[in-house]
């Protein structure tokens, strides 16, 4: 009964809205209108088109103009109502963005039908979500002014990380990769995340503040030529996110990452005075991987070995960790590499010292950020992306997860001529 009632109510509302909009013929404003090409377009007549709205299909009649100079036709009302170039109403477009950010395009299409009674084909969910994501890609590049009005926290954290996304073969031609024959199956998404950790847990350790995390990510390069004053694409992205978060203005700044050299090169290039910390979570993962390599057939022994190293790490005892690794280095390449890694990053692993200063050293925020912004949506079984599609959906997710979706939507609606 309730579903049937909703259907009827929506149908009635759709008819009422249709009648109201179709009764208003003020969009028929004279025999001529200026075309985007600069010439005059001629009034042809009223034309009907059916749009998908949250109330169901809406059949709207709008004044149609045609320009003989450039051969294009347009309806001024479509522009005014935000319907230009689309068969979806603004509210449905927004729903599509929401599901497209969260689930596969087919699941999104199913959910829209099931929850909202709105019929949008999977292909159209894909096209619309990717077009919106592309708008967000551009919007992110333009919008660098500080966001939010709250006073700055005493410390801000900026994390960087990378994760692979499976690509279509056509997107990978000529790219070197990790496959046995030297080809690539994935491309790396690079993520920048900013957060604060003023909260404290029961033991007084810094804990990430709820709602303080923002993300910005894309498949792009972090390498920059020396002559390139602008820095790499990713360096510019990090810089923009830092500006939005007033990272440079904060009294204390910390950069977190794993041991990847590109991260520390960027940190020194962009934020020379910041405290550098190797995310403790990453180091532990590294040590656990070595343990598995050392004891491939004895998982209990491996766990034990890793557990001891983890404890030493938390206690800041890097020397015995390196000694334990070097003892096994001759027979185990992973152990040798890990010993090097710890030596290279020693000054970024002074955990007891960092903790005494009230700094957060392993929140898993960066690691979780990769899973949240990229993994859960883009790395699902059978998914293969185009560069453009992946970057659009990543932008859409970052916008939503950073609490910027509402703001984007309002500005998008305002940008429309009345
Ligand atoms: Zn024209």
CSV table of C-alpha atoms and ligand atoms in Angstrom, one decimal, residues 33-41 66-74, ligand 1:
chain,number,residue,atom,x,y,z
A,33,UNK,CA,18.1,35.4,-29.2
A,34,UNK,CA,21.9,35.7,-29.0
A,35,UNK,CA,23.7,32.4,-29.8
A,36,UNK,CA,26.8,31.4,-27.9
A,37,UNK,CA,28.7,31.8,-31.3
A,38,UNK,CA,27.9,35.5,-31.3
A,39,UNK,CA,25.3,35.4,-34.1
A,40,UNK,CA,21.5,35.6,-33.7
A,41,UNK,CA,19.4,32.5,-33.3
A,66,UNK,CA,18.1,27.7,-33.9
A,67,UNK,CA,21.2,29.4,-35.1
A,68,UNK,CA,21.8,29.3,-38.9
A,69,UNK,CA,25.4,30.6,-38.6
A,70,UNK,CA,26.7,27.7,-36.4
A,71,UNK,CA,23.9,25.2,-37.0
A,72,UNK,CA,23.2,24.7,-33.3
A,73,UNK,CA,19.9,24.8,-31.5
A,74,UNK,CA,19.1,25.5,-27.8
B,1,LIG,ZN1,25.3,30.1,-33.3
